[in-house]
PDB file of C-alpha atoms in Angstrom:
ATOM      1  CA  UNK H 136      12.998 -25.232   1.574  1.00 50.00           C
ATOM      2  CA  UNK H 137      16.245 -25.754   2.558  1.00 46.00           C
ATOM      3  CA  UNK H 138      17.330 -22.258   2.048  1.00 51.00           C
ATOM      4  CA  UNK H 139      14.683 -21.495   4.571  1.00 58.00           C
ATOM      5  CA  UNK H 140      15.844 -23.386   7.290  1.00 57.00           C
ATOM      6  CA  UNK H 141      19.638 -21.649   6.498  1.00 79.00           C
ATOM      7  CA  UNK H 142      17.952 -17.965   7.096  1.00 89.00           C
ATOM      8  CA  UNK H 143      15.678 -19.096  11.003  1.00 91.00           C
ATOM      9  CA  UNK H 144      18.151 -17.875  12.852  1.00 92.00           C
ATOM     10  CA  UNK H 145      18.073 -14.588  11.046  1.00 93.00           C
ATOM     11  CA  UNK H 146      14.462 -13.889  10.429  1.00 94.00           C
ATOM     12  CA  UNK H 147      14.360 -14.576  13.938  1.00 94.00           C
ATOM     13  CA  UNK H 148      16.278 -11.394  14.544  1.00 94.00           C
ATOM     14  CA  UNK H 149      15.111  -9.475  12.515  1.00 95.00           C
ATOM     15  CA  UNK H 150      11.518  -9.830  13.843  1.00 96.00           C
ATOM     16  CA  UNK H 151      12.997  -9.245  17.132  1.00 96.00           C
ATOM     17  CA  UNK H 152      14.384  -6.411  16.733  1.00 96.00           C
ATOM     18  CA  UNK H 153      11.288  -4.810  14.279  1.00 96.00           C
ATOM     19  CA  UNK H 154       9.205  -5.646  17.799  1.00 95.00           C
ATOM     20  CA  UNK H 155      11.695  -4.226  20.323  1.00 95.00           C
ATOM     21  CA  UNK H 156      12.268  -1.033  18.009  1.00 96.00           C
ATOM     22  CA  UNK H 157       8.607  -0.650  15.912  1.00 95.00           C
ATOM     23  CA  UNK H 158       6.934   2.019  18.608  1.00 93.00           C
ATOM     24  CA  UNK H 159      10.621   4.153  19.266  1.00 94.00           C
ATOM     25  CA  UNK H 160      10.493   4.111  14.734  1.00 96.00           C
ATOM     26  CA  UNK H 161       7.263   5.421  14.460  1.00 95.00           C
ATOM     27  CA  UNK H 162       7.485   8.227  17.361  1.00 93.00           C
ATOM     28  CA  UNK H 163      10.740   9.471  15.601  1.00 95.00           C
ATOM     29  CA  UNK H 164       8.751   9.640  12.580  1.00 96.00           C
ATOM     30  CA  UNK H 165       6.041  11.889  14.609  1.00 95.00           C
ATOM     31  CA  UNK H 166       8.938  13.962  15.539  1.00 95.00           C
ATOM     32  CA  UNK H 167      10.605  14.592  12.454  1.00 96.00           C
ATOM     33  CA  UNK H 168       7.073  16.143  10.975  1.00 95.00           C
ATOM     34  CA  UNK H 169       5.889  17.853  14.286  1.00 94.00           C
ATOM     35  CA  UNK H 170       9.721  19.669  13.824  1.00 93.00           C
ATOM     36  CA  UNK H 171       9.178  20.722  10.709  1.00 92.00           C
ATOM     37  CA  UNK H 172       5.831  22.467  10.447  1.00 91.00           C
ATOM     38  CA  UNK H 173       4.724  23.096  13.303  1.00 89.00           C
ATOM     39  CA  UNK H 174       2.022  20.981  13.780  1.00 91.00           C
ATOM     40  CA  UNK H 175       2.033  18.971  17.268  1.00 91.00           C
ATOM     41  CA  UNK H 176       0.357  15.176  17.410  1.00 90.00           C
ATOM     42  CA  UNK H 177      -3.453  15.454  18.630  1.00 85.00           C
ATOM     43  CA  UNK H 178      -4.608  12.577  18.481  1.00 71.00           C
ATOM     44  CA  UNK H 179      -4.037   8.367  17.734  1.00 66.00           C
ATOM     45  CA  UNK H 180      -6.864   5.941  17.341  1.00 61.00           C
ATOM     46  CA  UNK H 181      -6.324   2.542  15.523  1.00 57.00           C
ATOM     47  CA  UNK H 182      -7.950   0.795  12.584  1.00 52.00           C
ATOM     48  CA  UNK H 183     -11.318  -1.175  13.465  1.00 48.00           C
ATOM     49  CA  UNK H 184      -9.271  -4.412  12.393  1.00 47.00           C
ATOM     50  CA  UNK H 185      -6.003  -3.231  14.244  1.00 51.00           C
ATOM     51  CA  UNK H 186      -3.841  -3.639  11.273  1.00 63.00           C
ATOM     52  CA  UNK H 187      -3.380   0.188  11.613  1.00 71.00           C
ATOM     53  CA  UNK H 188      -3.107   2.770  13.864  1.00 88.00           C
ATOM     54  CA  UNK H 189      -3.320   6.525  13.107  1.00 90.00           C
ATOM     55  CA  UNK H 190      -1.393   9.715  13.861  1.00 92.00           C
ATOM     56  CA  UNK H 191      -2.837  13.012  13.362  1.00 91.00           C
ATOM     57  CA  UNK H 192      -2.012  16.926  14.510  1.00 91.00           C
ATOM     58  CA  UNK H 193      -2.744  20.267  14.968  1.00 86.00           C
ATOM     59  CA  UNK H 194      -1.280  23.679  14.821  1.00 77.00           C
ATOM     60  CA  UNK H 195      -2.143  26.684  16.609  1.00 66.00           C
ATOM     61  CA  UNK H 196      -5.341  28.930  16.299  1.00 50.00           C
ATOM     62  CA  UNK H 197      -3.947  29.236  12.725  1.00 53.00           C
ATOM     63  CA  UNK H 198      -2.474  26.295  11.554  1.00 56.00           C
ATOM     64  CA  UNK H 199       0.938  26.055   9.138  1.00 61.00           C
ATOM     65  CA  UNK H 200       0.607  25.832   5.475  1.00 59.00           C
ATOM     66  CA  UNK H 201       1.712  25.725   2.208  1.00 62.00           C
ATOM     67  CA  UNK H 202       0.256  27.385  -0.959  1.00 64.00           C
ATOM     68  CA  UNK H 203      -3.094  27.776   0.972  1.00 67.00           C
ATOM     69  CA  UNK H 204      -3.267  24.537   1.856  1.00 75.00           C
ATOM     70  CA  UNK H 205      -3.788  23.489   5.528  1.00 81.00           C
ATOM     71  CA  UNK H 206      -0.490  21.643   6.223  1.00 88.00           C
ATOM     72  CA  UNK H 207      -2.381  19.561   9.917  1.00 85.00           C
ATOM     73  CA  UNK H 208      -3.670  17.137   6.971  1.00 90.00           C
ATOM     74  CA  UNK H 209      -0.905  15.819   7.184  1.00 94.00           C
ATOM     75  CA  UNK H 210      -1.211  11.857   8.871  1.00 95.00           C
ATOM     76  CA  UNK H 211       1.142   9.427  10.175  1.00 96.00           C
ATOM     77  CA  UNK H 212       0.009   5.074   9.713  1.00 94.00           C
ATOM     78  CA  UNK H 213       1.744   3.337  11.339  1.00 94.00           C
ATOM     79  CA  UNK H 214       1.878  -0.517  10.893  1.00 91.00           C
ATOM     80  CA  UNK H 215       2.551  -3.543  13.472  1.00 93.00           C
ATOM     81  CA  UNK H 216       5.931  -5.075  12.153  1.00 93.00           C
ATOM     82  CA  UNK H 217       5.839  -7.629   9.868  1.00 89.00           C
ATOM     83  CA  UNK H 218       4.889 -11.678  11.228  1.00 91.00           C
ATOM     84  CA  UNK H 219       6.927 -14.421  10.569  1.00 92.00           C
ATOM     85  CA  UNK H 220       5.022 -15.768   7.988  1.00 91.00           C
ATOM     86  CA  UNK H 221       5.620 -12.259   5.503  1.00 90.00           C
ATOM     87  CA  UNK H 222       8.578 -12.247   6.017  1.00 92.00           C
ATOM     88  CA  UNK H 223       9.850 -15.606   5.357  1.00 91.00           C
ATOM     89  CA  UNK H 224       7.392 -15.145   2.093  1.00 90.00           C
ATOM     90  CA  UNK H 225       9.390 -12.174   1.505  1.00 90.00           C
ATOM     91  CA  UNK H 226      12.838 -14.084   2.165  1.00 91.00           C
ATOM     92  CA  UNK H 227      11.488 -17.021  -0.684  1.00 89.00           C
ATOM     93  CA  UNK H 228      11.260 -14.535  -3.231  1.00 88.00           C
ATOM     94  CA  UNK H 229      14.744 -13.685  -3.003  1.00 89.00           C
ATOM     95  CA  UNK H 230      16.195 -16.891  -2.910  1.00 86.00           C
ATOM     96  CA  UNK H 231      18.001 -18.533  -6.113  1.00 86.00           C
ATOM     97  CA  UNK H 232      17.747 -17.688  -8.988  1.00 88.00           C
ATOM     98  CA  UNK H 233      17.134 -14.073  -8.124  1.00 89.00           C
ATOM     99  CA  UNK H 234      19.458 -11.815  -9.164  1.00 89.00           C
ATOM    100  CA  UNK H 235      20.290 -10.544  -5.547  1.00 87.00           C
ATOM    101  CA  UNK H 236      20.539 -13.750  -3.867  1.00 86.00           C
ATOM    102  CA  UNK H 237      23.045 -13.530  -1.255  1.00 87.00           C
ATOM    103  CA  UNK H 238      23.514 -14.687   1.785  1.00 86.00           C
ATOM    104  CA  UNK H 239      21.871 -13.875   4.071  1.00 90.00           C
ATOM    105  CA  UNK H 240      19.022 -13.690   1.638  1.00 92.00           C
ATOM    106  CA  UNK H 241      16.834 -11.489   5.263  1.00 92.00           C
ATOM    107  CA  UNK H 242      19.312  -8.739   3.797  1.00 93.00           C
ATOM    108  CA  UNK H 243      16.690  -7.873   0.915  1.00 93.00           C
ATOM    109  CA  UNK H 244      14.698  -7.432   4.161  1.00 95.00           C
ATOM    110  CA  UNK H 245      13.871  -3.719   3.440  1.00 95.00           C
ATOM    111  CA  UNK H 246      10.645  -2.972   5.546  1.00 96.00           C
ATOM    112  CA  UNK H 247      10.521  -4.770   8.909  1.00 95.00           C
ATOM    113  CA  UNK H 248       9.248  -1.061  10.745  1.00 96.00           C
ATOM    114  CA  UNK H 249       7.337   0.488   8.560  1.00 96.00           C
ATOM    115  CA  UNK H 250       4.957   3.477   8.039  1.00 96.00           C
ATOM    116  CA  UNK H 251       2.347   5.774   5.156  1.00 96.00           C
ATOM    117  CA  UNK H 252       2.783   9.662   5.406  1.00 97.00           C
ATOM    118  CA  UNK H 253      -0.531  10.047   3.973  1.00 97.00           C
ATOM    119  CA  UNK H 254      -0.439  14.012   2.537  1.00 95.00           C
ATOM    120  CA  UNK H 255      -3.399  16.400   1.167  1.00 93.00           C
ATOM    121  CA  UNK H 256      -1.532  17.061  -1.829  1.00 93.00           C
ATOM    122  CA  UNK H 257       1.274  16.083  -4.811  1.00 93.00           C
ATOM    123  CA  UNK H 258       2.913  19.851  -3.149  1.00 93.00           C
ATOM    124  CA  UNK H 259       3.067  18.444   0.556  1.00 94.00           C
ATOM    125  CA  UNK H 260       4.217  15.511  -0.598  1.00 96.00           C
ATOM    126  CA  UNK H 261       7.514  17.192  -2.318  1.00 95.00           C
ATOM    127  CA  UNK H 262       7.545  19.416   1.156  1.00 94.00           C
ATOM    128  CA  UNK H 263       6.963  16.151   3.707  1.00 96.00           C
ATOM    129  CA  UNK H 264      10.483  14.827   1.394  1.00 97.00           C
ATOM    130  CA  UNK H 265      12.120  18.099   2.248  1.00 96.00           C
ATOM    131  CA  UNK H 266      11.422  17.630   5.185  1.00 96.00           C
ATOM    132  CA  UNK H 267      14.153  13.760   5.210  1.00 97.00           C
ATOM    133  CA  UNK H 268      15.601  14.317   2.904  1.00 96.00           C
ATOM    134  CA  UNK H 269      17.256  17.257   4.111  1.00 94.00           C
ATOM    135  CA  UNK H 270      17.872  16.792   8.116  1.00 92.00           C
ATOM    136  CA  UNK H 271      18.650  13.057   7.331  1.00 92.00           C
ATOM    137  CA  UNK H 272      21.576  13.108  10.359  1.00 87.00           C
ATOM    138  CA  UNK H 273      20.050  15.817  12.700  1.00 89.00           C
ATOM    139  CA  UNK H 274      16.328  13.182  12.054  1.00 89.00           C
ATOM    140  CA  UNK H 275      17.684  10.273  12.989  1.00 94.00           C
ATOM    141  CA  UNK H 276      16.299   8.760   9.969  1.00 97.00           C
ATOM    142  CA  UNK H 277      19.430   8.202   7.129  1.00 97.00           C
ATOM    143  CA  UNK H 278      18.259   7.446   3.647  1.00 97.00           C
ATOM    144  CA  UNK H 279      20.019   4.043   2.402  1.00 97.00           C
ATOM    145  CA  UNK H 280      16.965   4.150  -0.636  1.00 97.00           C
ATOM    146  CA  UNK H 281      14.558   5.832  -2.591  1.00 97.00           C
ATOM    147  CA  UNK H 282      12.308   4.258  -4.658  1.00 95.00           C
ATOM    148  CA  UNK H 283      10.172   7.623  -6.640  1.00 96.00           C
ATOM    149  CA  UNK H 284       7.271   5.530  -8.412  1.00 93.00           C
ATOM    150  CA  UNK H 285       5.797   8.835 -10.427  1.00 93.00           C
ATOM    151  CA  UNK H 286       8.956   8.289 -12.328  1.00 93.00           C
ATOM    152  CA  UNK H 287       9.100   5.176 -13.103  1.00 90.00           C
ATOM    153  CA  UNK H 288       7.528   4.275 -16.789  1.00 88.00           C
ATOM    154  CA  UNK H 289       4.166   2.386 -16.442  1.00 83.00           C
ATOM    155  CA  UNK H 290       4.982  -1.428 -17.130  1.00 81.00           C
ATOM    156  CA  UNK H 291       7.244  -0.447 -14.096  1.00 81.00           C
ATOM    157  CA  UNK H 292       4.886   0.181 -12.021  1.00 77.00           C
ATOM    158  CA  UNK H 293       2.497  -2.947 -10.030  1.00 72.00           C
ATOM    159  CA  UNK H 294      -0.977  -2.087 -10.421  1.00 70.00           C
ATOM    160  CA  UNK H 295      -0.118   1.170 -11.796  1.00 74.00           C
ATOM    161  CA  UNK H 296       0.011   2.616  -7.719  1.00 83.00           C
ATOM    162  CA  UNK H 297       2.583   5.601  -6.887  1.00 91.00           C
ATOM    163  CA  UNK H 298       4.135   6.356  -3.588  1.00 95.00           C
ATOM    164  CA  UNK H 299       7.726   7.663  -2.399  1.00 97.00           C
ATOM    165  CA  UNK H 300       9.460   4.930  -0.205  1.00 97.00           C
ATOM    166  CA  UNK H 301      12.300   5.617   1.508  1.00 98.00           C
ATOM    167  CA  UNK H 302      14.731   2.525   2.622  1.00 98.00           C
ATOM    168  CA  UNK H 303      16.326   4.288   6.342  1.00 98.00           C
ATOM    169  CA  UNK H 304      18.346   3.569   8.925  1.00 97.00           C
ATOM    170  CA  UNK H 305      17.269   4.213  12.036  1.00 97.00           C
ATOM    171  CA  UNK H 306      19.428   3.978  15.581  1.00 96.00           C
ATOM    172  CA  UNK H 307      17.096   2.891  18.433  1.00 94.00           C
ATOM    173  CA  UNK H 308      17.521   2.862  22.364  1.00 87.00           C
ATOM    174  CA  UNK H 309      21.020   0.357  22.888  1.00 88.00           C
ATOM    175  CA  UNK H 310      22.172   2.146  20.000  1.00 93.00           C
ATOM    176  CA  UNK H 311      19.843  -0.790  18.410  1.00 95.00           C
ATOM    177  CA  UNK H 312      19.370   0.186  14.860  1.00 96.00           C
ATOM    178  CA  UNK H 313      17.323  -1.542  11.940  1.00 97.00           C
ATOM    179  CA  UNK H 314      15.927  -0.324   8.257  1.00 97.00           C
ATOM    180  CA  UNK H 315      12.621   1.112   7.872  1.00 97.00           C
ATOM    181  CA  UNK H 316      10.977   2.028   5.400  1.00 98.00           C
ATOM    182  CA  UNK H 317       8.687   5.032   5.109  1.00 98.00           C
ATOM    183  CA  UNK H 318       6.254   5.668   2.538  1.00 97.00           C
ATOM    184  CA  UNK H 319       4.869   8.873   1.339  1.00 98.00           C
ATOM    185  CA  UNK H 320       1.391   9.138  -0.658  1.00 96.00           C
ATOM    186  CA  UNK H 321      -1.179  11.055  -1.837  1.00 95.00           C
ATOM    187  CA  UNK H 322      -3.930  11.268  -0.011  1.00 94.00           C
ATOM    188  CA  UNK H 323      -6.449  10.759  -2.657  1.00 92.00           C
ATOM    189  CA  UNK H 324      -4.040   7.895  -4.335  1.00 91.00           C
ATOM    190  CA  UNK H 325      -3.766   6.110  -0.617  1.00 92.00           C
ATOM    191  CA  UNK H 326      -7.722   5.777  -1.105  1.00 88.00           C
ATOM    192  CA  UNK H 327      -7.137   4.404  -3.664  1.00 84.00           C
ATOM    193  CA  UNK H 328      -4.635   1.735  -2.626  1.00 79.00           C
ATOM    194  CA  UNK H 329      -6.831   1.076   0.598  1.00 75.00           C
ATOM    195  CA  UNK H 330      -9.654  -0.754  -1.994  1.00 76.00           C
ATOM    196  CA  UNK H 331      -6.764  -2.622  -4.493  1.00 71.00           C
ATOM    197  CA  UNK H 332      -5.050  -3.554  -0.338  1.00 61.00           C
ATOM    198  CA  UNK H 333      -6.773  -7.440  -1.131  1.00 65.00           C
ATOM    199  CA  UNK H 334      -6.501  -7.654  -5.046  1.00 62.00           C
ATOM    200  CA  UNK H 335      -2.528  -6.901  -4.588  1.00 61.00           C
ATOM    201  CA  UNK H 336      -1.977  -9.178  -1.873  1.00 62.00           C
ATOM    202  CA  UNK H 337      -3.620 -12.038  -4.034  1.00 60.00           C
ATOM    203  CA  UNK H 338      -0.863 -11.401  -6.546  1.00 61.00           C
ATOM    204  CA  UNK H 339       2.175 -10.927  -4.783  1.00 59.00           C
ATOM    205  CA  UNK H 340       1.614 -14.536  -3.036  1.00 58.00           C
ATOM    206  CA  UNK H 341       4.517 -17.236  -4.015  1.00 59.00           C
ATOM    207  CA  UNK H 342       1.443 -19.967  -3.614  1.00 61.00           C
ATOM    208  CA  UNK H 343      -2.436 -20.058  -2.000  1.00 61.00           C
ATOM    209  CA  UNK H 344      -1.030 -21.413   1.396  1.00 63.00           C
ATOM    210  CA  UNK H 345       0.489 -17.303   1.127  1.00 55.00           C
ATOM    211  CA  UNK H 346      -2.932 -15.657   0.551  1.00 53.00           C
TER     212      UNK H 346
END
């Protein structure tokens, strides 16, 4: 595909930048939660299939709470940077005649680094979103776009799954910047998302070879 060939340099640069900044991006998200919640990182463990690492938090003897709910139930689920094939697949999505088919197509990829914040309840989701929205400069995570799928009509929501996604600018070491995605989930809905993920991979693939 000539269009993809023209994008190879941009895809390679994006992947390299993501690999350099991925760990720092996740650390900054965790630091933001620690700063505003009073919690501290308790542990991190890798999933059996090595696809993600979960960061859990703990508080003092009397853990901070919100509306009677324990904030220490918040978790961060991190992922490695998207691989080269997944980046190529995403670029294909924005090839002509897509409305956003402007060169370079790789500029449409907003989640080369990403993580999910899983919250014990919708009320805590709202509070966590406030920590990121109200303190952007201090957090070094400038929000460029928010997709609130809870506000979408049913026909707009892929497979019916709802969450809130923030596209943020993060500047790391040596003043190197990248755009990343922070997804904020309700715990029960997130469990459902995991069960649906294999079907989602089939639905999003442009061809059988990309499944």
